[in-house]
Coordinates of C-alpha atoms in Angstrom, one line a residue:
Chain G
M5 CA 0.0 0.0 0.0
Q6 CA 1.3 3.4 -1.0
T7 CA 1.4 6.2 1.5
D8 CA -1.1 9.0 0.7
P9 CA 1.1 12.0 -0.5
L10 CA -1.7 14.5 0.4
P11 CA -3.0 13.4 3.8
S12 CA -4.6 16.8 4.6
W13 CA -6.7 16.7 1.5
N14 CA -10.1 15.1 1.7
E15 CA -11.0 12.7 -1.1
G16 CA -12.9 14.4 -3.9
I17 CA -12.5 16.0 -7.3
S18 CA -9.7 18.5 -6.3
K19 CA -7.5 15.8 -4.8
S20 CA -8.1 13.3 -7.6
S21 CA -7.5 16.0 -10.2
I22 CA -4.1 16.7 -8.7
L23 CA -3.2 13.0 -8.4
H24 CA -4.3 12.3 -12.0
F25 CA -2.5 15.3 -13.4
V26 CA 0.8 14.4 -11.8
E27 CA 0.4 10.8 -12.9
A28 CA -0.3 11.9 -16.5
V29 CA 2.6 14.3 -16.8
T30 CA 5.1 11.9 -15.3
T31 CA 4.1 8.7 -17.2
A32 CA 6.8 8.1 -19.7
N33 CA 5.4 7.6 -23.2
G34 CA 2.0 8.8 -22.0
A35 CA 0.1 11.3 -24.2
D36 CA 0.5 14.0 -21.6
F37 CA 4.1 13.3 -20.5
V38 CA 6.1 16.4 -19.7
P39 CA 9.9 16.2 -19.3
P40 CA 11.2 17.3 -15.8
S41 CA 12.8 20.5 -17.1
E42 CA 9.3 21.7 -18.1
R43 CA 7.5 20.6 -14.9
I44 CA 7.2 24.1 -13.6
A45 CA 4.6 24.9 -10.9
V46 CA 3.9 28.4 -9.8
F47 CA 2.1 29.4 -6.5
D48 CA 0.7 32.7 -5.5
N49 CA 1.5 33.3 -1.8
D50 CA -1.1 35.5 0.0
G51 CA -4.3 33.5 0.2
T52 CA -2.8 30.6 -1.7
L53 CA 0.1 29.4 0.5
W54 CA -0.8 31.3 3.6
C55 CA -3.6 33.4 4.9
E56 CA -4.2 37.0 3.8
K57 CA -6.9 38.1 6.2
P58 CA -7.7 40.3 8.0
M59 CA -4.8 41.9 6.0
Y60 CA -1.8 40.8 4.1
I61 CA 0.9 39.7 6.6
Q62 CA 3.4 41.9 4.9
L63 CA 1.1 44.8 5.4
D64 CA 1.0 44.1 9.2
F65 CA 4.8 44.0 9.1
T66 CA 4.9 47.3 7.2
L67 CA 2.2 49.1 9.3
R68 CA 4.2 48.4 12.4
K69 CA 7.2 50.0 10.9
L70 CA 5.1 53.1 9.9
A71 CA 3.5 53.3 13.4
A72 CA 7.0 53.1 14.9
Q73 CA 8.0 56.1 12.8
A74 CA 4.8 58.0 13.9
E75 CA 5.7 57.1 17.4
G76 CA 9.0 59.0 17.0
D77 CA 7.6 61.8 14.9
P78 CA 4.2 63.2 15.8
S79 CA 3.9 65.3 12.6
L80 CA 3.4 62.0 10.7
R81 CA 0.3 61.2 12.7
S82 CA -2.0 63.3 10.5
K83 CA -0.6 62.0 7.2
Q84 CA -1.5 58.8 5.4
P85 CA -0.4 56.0 5.6
W86 CA 1.2 56.9 8.9
Q87 CA -2.1 58.1 10.4
A88 CA -3.9 54.8 9.7
S89 CA -0.9 52.9 10.9
W90 CA -0.7 54.9 14.1
E91 CA -4.5 54.8 14.7
K92 CA -4.8 51.2 13.6
D93 CA -7.5 52.3 11.2
F94 CA -7.9 48.9 9.4
D95 CA -10.9 50.1 7.6
W96 CA -8.9 52.6 5.6
L97 CA -6.2 50.1 5.0
G98 CA -8.4 47.2 4.0
G99 CA -10.3 49.5 1.7
V100 CA -7.1 50.2 -0.2
I101 CA -6.8 46.6 -1.3
T102 CA -10.4 46.1 -2.1
K103 CA -10.4 49.3 -4.2
H104 CA -7.3 48.0 -6.0
Y105 CA -9.0 44.9 -7.1
Q106 CA -12.0 47.0 -8.2
G107 CA -9.6 49.1 -10.4
D108 CA -9.2 52.2 -8.2
D109 CA -5.5 52.6 -7.3
S110 CA -5.6 56.2 -5.9
E111 CA -5.2 55.3 -2.3
L112 CA -2.9 52.4 -3.1
Q113 CA -0.5 55.1 -4.5
V114 CA -0.6 57.0 -1.1
L115 CA 0.0 53.7 0.8
L116 CA 2.8 52.7 -1.5
A117 CA 4.6 56.0 -1.3
G118 CA 4.7 55.6 2.5
I119 CA 5.8 52.0 2.3
L120 CA 8.5 52.7 -0.3
S121 CA 10.0 55.4 1.9
L122 CA 10.7 52.8 4.5
Y123 CA 13.0 50.9 2.2
E124 CA 15.2 53.7 0.9
G125 CA 18.8 52.9 1.6
Q126 CA 18.2 49.5 3.2
A127 CA 20.6 46.7 2.3
V128 CA 18.7 43.6 1.0
E129 CA 20.1 41.5 3.8
Q130 CA 18.6 43.8 6.4
V131 CA 15.2 43.6 4.8
E132 CA 15.3 39.9 4.7
A133 CA 16.5 39.6 8.3
A134 CA 13.6 41.9 9.5
A135 CA 11.1 39.8 7.6
R136 CA 12.5 36.5 9.0
D137 CA 12.4 37.9 12.5
F138 CA 8.9 39.2 12.2
I139 CA 7.5 35.9 10.8
E140 CA 9.3 33.9 13.5
K141 CA 8.1 36.0 16.4
E142 CA 4.7 37.6 15.7
Q143 CA 1.2 36.2 16.1
H144 CA -1.7 36.4 13.7
P145 CA -4.2 39.0 15.0
T146 CA -7.3 36.7 15.1
L147 CA -6.4 33.1 14.4
G148 CA -4.6 32.6 17.7
R149 CA -1.5 31.1 16.1
A150 CA 2.0 32.3 15.1
Y151 CA 2.3 33.8 11.6
R152 CA 4.7 31.0 10.7
K153 CA 1.9 28.6 11.4
C154 CA -0.5 30.4 9.1
I155 CA 0.7 28.5 6.1
Y156 CA -1.7 26.0 4.6
Q157 CA -0.7 22.4 5.4
P158 CA -2.4 21.0 2.3
M159 CA -0.5 23.3 0.0
L160 CA 2.8 22.4 1.7
E161 CA 2.0 18.7 1.1
L162 CA 1.3 19.6 -2.6
I163 CA 4.6 21.4 -2.9
R164 CA 6.5 18.3 -1.5
Y165 CA 4.5 15.9 -3.7
L166 CA 5.3 17.9 -6.8
E167 CA 9.0 18.1 -5.9
A168 CA 9.0 14.3 -5.4
N169 CA 7.6 14.0 -8.9
G170 CA 10.3 16.2 -10.6
F171 CA 8.5 19.5 -10.5
V172 CA 10.3 22.7 -9.8
N173 CA 8.2 25.0 -7.6
Y174 CA 8.2 28.8 -7.7
I175 CA 6.4 31.4 -5.6
V176 CA 4.9 34.1 -7.9
S177 CA 3.4 36.6 -5.6
G178 CA 2.2 40.2 -5.7
G179 CA 3.9 40.5 -2.3
G180 CA 7.5 41.8 -1.9
R181 CA 10.1 39.4 -3.2
D182 CA 12.7 40.4 -0.6
F183 CA 10.3 40.1 2.2
M184 CA 9.4 36.5 1.1
R185 CA 13.0 35.6 0.5
G186 CA 13.5 36.1 4.3
F187 CA 11.5 32.9 5.1
A188 CA 10.5 31.1 1.9
Q189 CA 13.1 28.4 2.5
D190 CA 12.2 27.9 6.1
L191 CA 8.5 28.0 5.7
Y192 CA 8.0 26.3 2.3
G193 CA 11.3 24.7 1.4
I194 CA 11.4 27.0 -1.7
P195 CA 14.9 28.4 -2.3
R196 CA 15.4 32.1 -2.8
E197 CA 16.1 32.0 -6.5
R198 CA 12.6 30.6 -7.0
V199 CA 10.8 33.4 -5.2
I200 CA 9.3 35.9 -7.7
G201 CA 7.5 38.9 -6.4
S202 CA 7.1 42.6 -6.5
T203 CA 10.3 44.5 -6.1
V204 CA 11.7 47.9 -5.5
A205 CA 14.6 49.2 -7.6
Y206 CA 18.1 48.5 -6.4
R207 CA 21.3 50.4 -6.6
Y208 CA 24.8 48.8 -6.4
V209 CA 27.0 50.5 -3.8
E210 CA 30.7 49.8 -4.0
S211 CA 32.6 48.9 -1.0
G212 CA 35.9 47.2 -0.1
D213 CA 33.9 44.0 0.7
G214 CA 32.4 43.4 -2.7
G215 CA 29.7 46.1 -2.6
D216 CA 26.1 46.0 -1.4
I217 CA 22.7 45.7 -3.1
V218 CA 20.6 48.6 -1.6
Q219 CA 16.9 49.2 -2.0
Q220 CA 15.5 52.5 -3.4
A221 CA 12.1 54.1 -2.7
E222 CA 11.0 53.3 -6.2
L223 CA 8.9 50.4 -7.5
D224 CA 10.7 48.2 -10.1
V225 CA 8.2 45.4 -10.7
I226 CA 4.6 45.0 -9.8
D227 CA 4.1 41.2 -9.9
D228 CA 0.4 41.1 -10.2
G229 CA -2.2 40.5 -12.9
P230 CA -0.5 40.5 -16.3
G231 CA 2.8 41.2 -14.5
K232 CA 2.8 37.6 -13.3
P233 CA 3.2 35.8 -16.7
I234 CA 5.7 38.6 -17.6
Q235 CA 7.8 37.9 -14.5
I236 CA 7.5 34.2 -15.0
W237 CA 9.0 34.6 -18.4
N238 CA 11.7 37.0 -17.1
V239 CA 12.9 34.7 -14.4
I240 CA 12.0 31.2 -15.6
G241 CA 11.5 31.5 -19.3
R242 CA 9.2 28.5 -19.3
R243 CA 5.4 28.3 -19.3
P244 CA 4.2 26.6 -16.1
I245 CA 2.1 23.5 -16.2
L246 CA 0.6 24.0 -12.8
A247 CA -0.6 27.3 -11.5
A248 CA -2.3 27.9 -8.1
G249 CA -3.9 31.2 -7.1
N250 CA -6.8 32.7 -5.2
S251 CA -7.6 36.2 -6.5
N252 CA -8.2 38.1 -9.7
G253 CA -4.5 39.1 -9.8
D254 CA -3.7 35.4 -10.4
L255 CA -6.0 35.1 -13.4
P256 CA -3.4 35.9 -16.1
M257 CA -0.9 33.5 -14.5
M258 CA -3.5 30.7 -14.3
A259 CA -4.5 31.3 -18.0
F260 CA -0.8 31.4 -19.0
A261 CA -0.2 27.8 -17.7
G262 CA 0.1 25.1 -20.3
G263 CA -0.5 27.2 -23.4
A264 CA -1.1 25.6 -26.8
S265 CA 1.3 22.6 -26.4
L266 CA 1.5 21.6 -22.7
P267 CA -1.1 20.1 -20.4
A268 CA -2.0 22.3 -17.4
L269 CA -3.6 22.1 -14.0
R270 CA -5.0 25.3 -12.6
L271 CA -6.0 25.4 -8.9
L272 CA -8.1 28.2 -7.4
V273 CA -8.2 28.3 -3.6
V274 CA -11.7 29.3 -2.5
H275 CA -11.9 30.9 0.9
D276 CA -15.3 29.5 2.1
D277 CA -14.5 28.4 5.7
A278 CA -15.3 31.0 8.3
D279 CA -14.8 28.5 11.1
R280 CA -11.3 27.4 10.4
E281 CA -10.0 30.3 8.3
F282 CA -12.0 33.0 6.5
N283 CA -15.0 33.3 4.2
Y284 CA -14.7 35.9 1.4
V285 CA -14.9 36.4 -2.3
A286 CA -14.0 40.1 -2.6
G287 CA -11.1 40.4 -5.1
A288 CA -11.8 37.0 -6.5
E289 CA -15.1 37.4 -8.3
K290 CA -13.7 37.3 -11.8
V291 CA -11.3 34.4 -11.3
I292 CA -14.0 32.4 -9.6
S293 CA -16.3 33.0 -12.6
V294 CA -13.6 32.0 -15.1
T295 CA -12.7 28.9 -13.1
Q296 CA -16.4 27.8 -13.3
T297 CA -16.7 28.7 -16.9
L298 CA -13.5 27.0 -18.1
G299 CA -13.6 24.0 -15.8
W300 CA -10.5 24.9 -13.8
T301 CA -10.1 23.2 -10.4
A302 CA -11.8 25.1 -7.5
V303 CA -10.3 24.1 -4.2
S304 CA -12.8 24.6 -1.4
I305 CA -11.1 25.1 2.0
Q306 CA -14.2 23.8 3.7
R307 CA -14.8 20.7 1.6
D308 CA -11.3 19.8 0.3
W309 CA -9.0 20.4 3.2
Q310 CA -9.2 17.9 6.1
K311 CA -6.8 20.2 7.9
V312 CA -6.0 23.8 7.2
F313 CA -2.9 24.7 9.2
P314 CA 0.1 22.7 10.4
G315 CA -0.4 21.2 13.9
Chain D
M9 CA 45.2 8.3 -12.0
Q10 CA 42.5 11.0 -12.3
T11 CA 41.4 12.3 -15.7
D12 CA 42.3 16.0 -16.2
P13 CA 39.0 17.9 -15.9
L14 CA 40.5 20.9 -17.8
P15 CA 42.5 19.3 -20.7
S16 CA 42.4 22.5 -22.9
W17 CA 44.1 24.5 -20.1
N18 CA 47.9 24.6 -20.0
E19 CA 49.5 24.0 -16.7
G20 CA 50.1 27.3 -14.9
I21 CA 48.8 29.7 -12.3
S22 CA 45.4 30.1 -13.9
K23 CA 44.7 26.4 -14.1
S24 CA 46.0 25.6 -10.6
S25 CA 44.1 28.6 -9.1
I26 CA 40.8 27.1 -10.5
L27 CA 41.7 23.5 -9.3
H28 CA 42.7 24.7 -5.8
F29 CA 39.7 27.0 -5.5
V30 CA 37.2 24.2 -6.4
E31 CA 39.0 21.8 -4.0
A32 CA 38.9 24.4 -1.2
V33 CA 35.2 25.2 -1.5
T34 CA 34.1 21.5 -1.8
T35 CA 36.3 20.1 1.0
A36 CA 33.8 19.3 3.8
N37 CA 35.0 20.8 7.1
G38 CA 37.6 22.8 5.3
A39 CA 38.1 26.5 6.2
D40 CA 36.7 27.6 2.8
F41 CA 33.9 25.0 2.4
V42 CA 30.8 26.4 0.7
P43 CA 27.6 24.4 0.7
P44 CA 26.3 23.5 -2.8
S45 CA 23.3 25.9 -2.7
E46 CA 25.9 28.8 -2.4
R47 CA 28.2 27.5 -5.1
I48 CA 27.1 30.1 -7.7
A49 CA 29.3 30.8 -10.7
V50 CA 28.5 33.7 -13.1
F51 CA 29.9 34.0 -16.6
D52 CA 29.9 37.0 -18.9
N53 CA 29.2 35.8 -22.4
D54 CA 30.7 38.0 -25.1
G55 CA 34.5 37.8 -24.9
T56 CA 34.3 35.4 -21.9
L57 CA 32.4 32.3 -23.3
W58 CA 32.6 33.1 -27.0
C59 CA 34.4 35.6 -29.1
E60 CA 33.2 39.2 -29.5
K61 CA 35.4 40.5 -32.4
P62 CA 35.3 42.0 -34.9
M63 CA 31.9 42.7 -33.4
Y64 CA 29.4 41.2 -31.0
I65 CA 27.8 38.2 -32.6
Q66 CA 24.4 39.5 -31.7
L67 CA 25.3 42.8 -33.4
D68 CA 25.9 40.8 -36.6
F69 CA 22.6 39.1 -36.2
T70 CA 20.9 42.5 -35.7
L71 CA 22.7 44.4 -38.5
R72 CA 21.6 41.8 -41.0
K73 CA 18.0 42.4 -39.9
L74 CA 18.4 46.1 -40.3
A75 CA 20.1 45.7 -43.7
A76 CA 17.2 43.5 -44.8
Q77 CA 14.8 46.3 -43.8
A78 CA 16.9 48.9 -45.8
E79 CA 16.8 46.5 -48.7
G80 CA 13.1 46.7 -48.7
D81 CA 12.8 50.4 -47.9
P82 CA 15.4 52.7 -49.6
S83 CA 14.5 55.7 -47.4
L84 CA 16.1 53.9 -44.5
R85 CA 19.5 53.9 -46.2
S86 CA 20.4 57.4 -45.2
K87 CA 19.4 56.9 -41.6
Q88 CA 21.5 55.3 -38.8
P89 CA 21.7 52.6 -37.9
W90 CA 20.2 51.3 -41.1
Q91 CA 22.8 53.2 -43.2
A92 CA 25.8 51.6 -41.5
S93 CA 24.0 48.2 -41.7
W94 CA 23.3 48.6 -45.3
E95 CA 26.7 49.9 -46.2
K96 CA 28.5 47.5 -43.9
D97 CA 30.2 50.5 -42.2
F98 CA 31.8 48.5 -39.4
D99 CA 33.9 51.5 -38.4
W100 CA 30.8 53.4 -37.3
L101 CA 29.4 50.3 -35.6
G102 CA 32.6 49.3 -33.8
G103 CA 33.1 52.9 -32.7
V104 CA 29.7 52.8 -30.9
I105 CA 30.9 50.1 -28.5
T106 CA 34.3 51.6 -28.0
K107 CA 32.7 54.9 -27.2
H108 CA 30.3 53.2 -24.8
Y109 CA 33.1 51.8 -22.7
Q110 CA 34.8 55.3 -22.8
G111 CA 31.6 56.7 -21.3
D112 CA 30.0 58.2 -24.4
D113 CA 26.6 56.7 -25.1
S114 CA 25.3 59.2 -27.7
E115 CA 25.6 56.9 -30.7
L116 CA 24.7 53.9 -28.6
Q117 CA 21.2 55.5 -28.2
V118 CA 20.8 55.8 -32.0
L119 CA 21.9 52.2 -32.5
L120 CA 19.6 51.0 -29.7
A121 CA 16.6 52.8 -31.0
G122 CA 17.0 51.1 -34.4
I123 CA 17.6 47.7 -32.8
L124 CA 14.7 48.1 -30.4
S125 CA 12.3 48.9 -33.3
L126 CA 13.1 45.4 -34.7
Y127 CA 11.6 43.7 -31.6
E128 CA 8.3 45.6 -31.3
G129 CA 5.5 43.0 -31.3
Q130 CA 7.6 39.9 -31.6
A131 CA 6.6 36.9 -29.5
V132 CA 9.5 35.7 -27.4
E133 CA 9.5 32.3 -29.1
Q134 CA 10.0 33.9 -32.5
V135 CA 13.0 35.9 -31.2
E136 CA 14.6 32.8 -29.7
A137 CA 14.0 30.7 -32.8
A138 CA 15.6 33.4 -35.0
A139 CA 18.7 33.5 -32.7
R140 CA 19.0 29.7 -32.7
D141 CA 18.7 29.5 -36.5
F142 CA 21.3 32.3 -36.9
I143 CA 23.9 30.6 -34.6
E144 CA 23.3 27.3 -36.2
K145 CA 23.8 28.4 -39.8
E146 CA 26.0 31.5 -40.0
Q147 CA 29.8 31.8 -40.1
H148 CA 32.2 34.0 -38.2
P149 CA 33.4 36.7 -40.6
T150 CA 37.2 36.2 -40.1
L151 CA 37.9 33.1 -38.1
G152 CA 36.7 30.6 -40.8
R153 CA 34.4 28.7 -38.5
A154 CA 30.7 28.6 -37.7
Y155 CA 29.5 30.9 -35.0
R156 CA 28.4 27.9 -32.9
K157 CA 32.1 26.9 -32.9
C158 CA 33.3 30.3 -31.7
I159 CA 32.8 29.3 -28.1
Y160 CA 35.9 28.8 -26.0
Q161 CA 36.6 25.1 -25.3
P162 CA 38.5 25.8 -22.1
M163 CA 35.5 27.7 -20.6
L164 CA 33.2 24.9 -21.6
E165 CA 35.4 22.5 -19.7
L166 CA 35.4 24.9 -16.8
I167 CA 31.5 25.0 -16.8
R168 CA 31.3 21.2 -16.8
Y169 CA 34.0 20.9 -14.1
L170 CA 32.1 23.3 -11.9
E171 CA 28.8 21.5 -12.5
A172 CA 30.5 18.2 -11.5
N173 CA 31.5 19.9 -8.3
G174 CA 28.0 21.0 -7.3
F175 CA 28.2 24.6 -8.7
V176 CA 25.3 26.2 -10.4
N177 CA 26.4 28.2 -13.5
Y178 CA 24.7 31.3 -14.8
I179 CA 25.4 33.5 -17.8
V180 CA 25.3 37.1 -16.8
S181 CA 25.8 39.1 -20.0
G182 CA 25.2 42.6 -21.4
G183 CA 23.9 40.8 -24.4
G184 CA 20.2 40.1 -25.0
R185 CA 18.8 37.5 -22.7
D186 CA 16.2 36.3 -25.2
F187 CA 18.8 36.0 -27.9
M188 CA 21.0 33.9 -25.7
R189 CA 18.1 31.7 -24.5
G190 CA 17.8 30.6 -28.1
F191 CA 21.1 28.6 -27.9
A192 CA 22.5 28.6 -24.3
Q193 CA 21.3 25.1 -23.6
D194 CA 22.7 23.7 -26.9
L195 CA 26.0 25.6 -26.9
Y196 CA 26.9 25.7 -23.2
G197 CA 24.5 23.3 -21.5
I198 CA 23.1 26.2 -19.4
P199 CA 19.4 26.1 -19.1
R200 CA 17.2 29.1 -20.0
E201 CA 16.3 30.0 -16.4
R202 CA 20.0 30.6 -15.7
V203 CA 20.5 33.0 -18.5
I204 CA 20.6 36.6 -17.3
G205 CA 21.1 39.5 -19.8
S206 CA 19.8 42.7 -21.1
T207 CA 16.1 42.7 -21.9
V208 CA 13.3 44.7 -23.5
A209 CA 10.0 45.2 -21.8
Y210 CA 7.3 42.7 -22.3
R211 CA 3.6 42.9 -22.6
Y212 CA 1.2 40.0 -21.9
V213 CA -1.3 39.6 -24.7
E214 CA -4.3 37.4 -23.9
S215 CA -5.4 34.7 -26.3
G216 CA -7.5 31.5 -26.1
D217 CA -4.3 29.5 -25.8
G218 CA -2.9 30.9 -22.6
G219 CA -1.7 34.2 -24.0
D220 CA 1.7 35.3 -25.3
I221 CA 4.7 37.2 -24.0
V222 CA 5.5 39.9 -26.6
Q223 CA 8.5 42.2 -26.8
Q224 CA 8.2 46.0 -26.9
A225 CA 10.6 48.6 -28.4
E226 CA 11.6 49.7 -24.9
L227 CA 14.6 48.7 -22.8
D228 CA 13.8 47.1 -19.5
V229 CA 17.1 46.0 -18.1
I230 CA 20.7 46.9 -19.1
D231 CA 22.7 44.1 -17.7
D232 CA 26.1 45.7 -17.7
G233 CA 28.4 47.4 -15.2
P234 CA 26.6 47.9 -11.8
G235 CA 23.5 46.4 -13.5
K236 CA 25.2 43.0 -13.3
P237 CA 25.3 42.6 -9.5
I238 CA 21.8 44.1 -9.4
Q239 CA 20.4 41.5 -11.9
I240 CA 22.3 38.7 -10.1
W241 CA 20.4 39.7 -6.9
N242 CA 17.1 40.0 -8.8
V243 CA 17.3 36.6 -10.4
I244 CA 19.5 34.5 -8.1
G245 CA 19.4 36.4 -4.7
R246 CA 22.8 34.9 -3.9
R247 CA 26.3 36.3 -4.1
P248 CA 28.4 34.3 -6.6
I249 CA 31.7 32.7 -5.5
L250 CA 33.1 32.5 -9.0
A251 CA 32.8 35.3 -11.5
A252 CA 34.4 35.3 -15.0
G253 CA 34.5 38.3 -17.3
N254 CA 36.7 40.2 -19.8
S255 CA 35.7 43.8 -20.0
N256 CA 35.1 46.9 -17.8
G257 CA 31.4 46.1 -17.8
D258 CA 32.2 42.9 -15.8
L259 CA 34.2 44.8 -13.0
P260 CA 31.2 45.3 -10.6
M261 CA 30.2 41.6 -11.0
M262 CA 33.7 40.4 -10.3
A263 CA 34.0 42.7 -7.3
F264 CA 30.6 41.5 -6.1
A265 CA 31.8 37.8 -5.9
G266 CA 32.4 36.5 -2.4
G267 CA 31.7 39.6 -0.4
A268 CA 32.7 39.7 3.3
S269 CA 31.9 36.1 4.2
L270 CA 32.5 33.8 1.2
P271 CA 35.7 32.9 -0.7
A272 CA 35.8 33.9 -4.3
L273 CA 37.6 33.3 -7.5
R274 CA 37.6 36.0 -10.1
L275 CA 38.7 35.1 -13.7
L276 CA 39.6 37.8 -16.3
V277 CA 39.9 36.5 -19.8
V278 CA 42.7 38.5 -21.5
H279 CA 42.6 38.7 -25.3
D280 CA 46.2 38.5 -26.2
D281 CA 46.3 36.0 -29.0
A282 CA 46.2 37.5 -32.4
D283 CA 47.1 34.2 -34.1
R284 CA 44.3 32.1 -32.7
E285 CA 41.7 34.6 -31.7
F286 CA 42.2 38.4 -31.2
N287 CA 44.5 40.8 -29.4
Y288 CA 42.9 43.8 -27.8
V289 CA 42.5 45.7 -24.5
A290 CA 40.0 48.4 -25.6
G291 CA 37.1 48.3 -23.1
A292 CA 39.1 46.3 -20.6
E293 CA 41.7 48.7 -19.4
K294 CA 40.2 49.3 -16.0
V295 CA 39.4 45.7 -15.2
I296 CA 42.9 44.6 -16.3
S297 CA 44.3 47.2 -13.9
V298 CA 42.1 46.2 -11.0
T299 CA 42.9 42.5 -11.7
Q300 CA 46.6 43.2 -11.4
T301 CA 46.2 45.5 -8.3
L302 CA 44.0 43.1 -6.4
G303 CA 45.6 39.9 -7.5
W304 CA 42.6 38.4 -9.3
T305 CA 43.3 35.7 -11.8
A306 CA 44.2 36.9 -15.3
V307 CA 43.6 34.2 -17.9
S308 CA 45.9 34.7 -20.9
I309 CA 44.4 33.1 -24.0
Q310 CA 47.9 32.8 -25.4
R311 CA 49.6 31.2 -22.5
D312 CA 46.8 29.5 -20.5
W313 CA 44.8 27.9 -23.3
Q314 CA 46.2 24.9 -25.1
K315 CA 43.2 25.0 -27.4
V316 CA 40.9 27.9 -27.9
F317 CA 37.9 26.6 -29.9
P318 CA 36.1 23.2 -30.0
G319 CA 37.6 20.9 -32.7

């Protein structure tokens, strides 16, 4: 008897779709065989590999930095995004993201400018160390667990299962790449060169010790929406055959999987479990509709996951 | 008796530096041991892995495309860079690169604008296929050999030797990434996700078949000078321990290797063999000087390479 590679997945269409797909692409001489070099899997992070409510975990990290600045400089307390950070005005902050997915980026620009100012002049190693430290130590505000335990156990099992079958897994997230590089190896076993995300511009600063890579207060790449297939091509140069996401920003990446010549599995994590995680569709309306129309695989947290988080 | 892993290298300081360095970083419990995940080697392409005279091979590829346009449209024949391409005015063209390395980019902008216009609207697969086809079929103008045989046999042996010792090799070139991706696997055995180079901006064009990545007539990344360590961090996120280059544009990448905490080997290919390849220092004056001052490893084609090209 074989060991179940996906013990946290309930039996059902989602689990069997994954198992059948992996069997099909790894069966030598099969109609859907894909050589290992082309077995690329891409995973969104927020809402796909770990939870993103009540706000992005990176946003919590960032807001605490902004609040600490406002603590030291009272003049910042009447200026966004420092004001919302200082007052813990989560309605203003949550609204920024919701409006973004509705196509209104006006407040996102204000938030971004504040966030970007935090990074000016920071060496990349500092940024990663701060992210690692935060994820190690801080707690999720409502779930009663450490942030590092807010990753989805079923997705972790999927990553390991794919690896064992010759896949190469990448994170492709709208979140900050350098933030994620701080913990992607520890949390997901995904090495830093396989972390794709949004980035600020760098400058190279010479020194006697080989020089430093230093961040600037300027966006370089927004890895969301059509930016996801573009960054996949920039970094990997291969079309993924498995793409997992949960929001409208993942739609182009999920559509991009497979293409005309390769088989593809597209997994949409649907947040429908208010008891164990969260229940929401905001920001995912379009990708849910496309998933239904095109017959992609909708993964219901409530029905498909026997267990949500690591024990 | 062990087989010599570098048969095309003459005995001498360069060869022994390579052998000793690889032994040092792979000796478990040794003072300079580096774990495999950190054994990153980066190679410039033009003038480091294959020859770059009398002009960059990609420039030949590009000039033929421009000349073909001028063939079809006589009005282009009095406009640079179509004029030089049409008239085979290699003095104008060669001067552009020399001036670039002297800090004058005025003509480079004119050349680039012409080159960029070629790529507008091209699907990445088309660009790669054209590059692959060109390298397969065309001849070097003066060396009497196919372009695909203009790679340096000693460097190919070095790449294989490093691989066999757990290194991960990347190309980090000022040349076009999508051009190199067309043949990097075939010529060097370096997979497409490990090809870093200059790039144009992409756009993602939706289609029923998963959409296409299409080039635009706009530079995205110039992977030269300080851009090399920056792109190394963007794509790899690790500091290389071996860096090989040949021109001033490789100096920051070579300086970046190792850093404060890792050992490093820096190889500078010196073009001093007019009989078998070319003899020039233009564009390499500064990096030659730094190599001498800091005791990096100068690789003389004349003295260190028993054989230059594959048979």
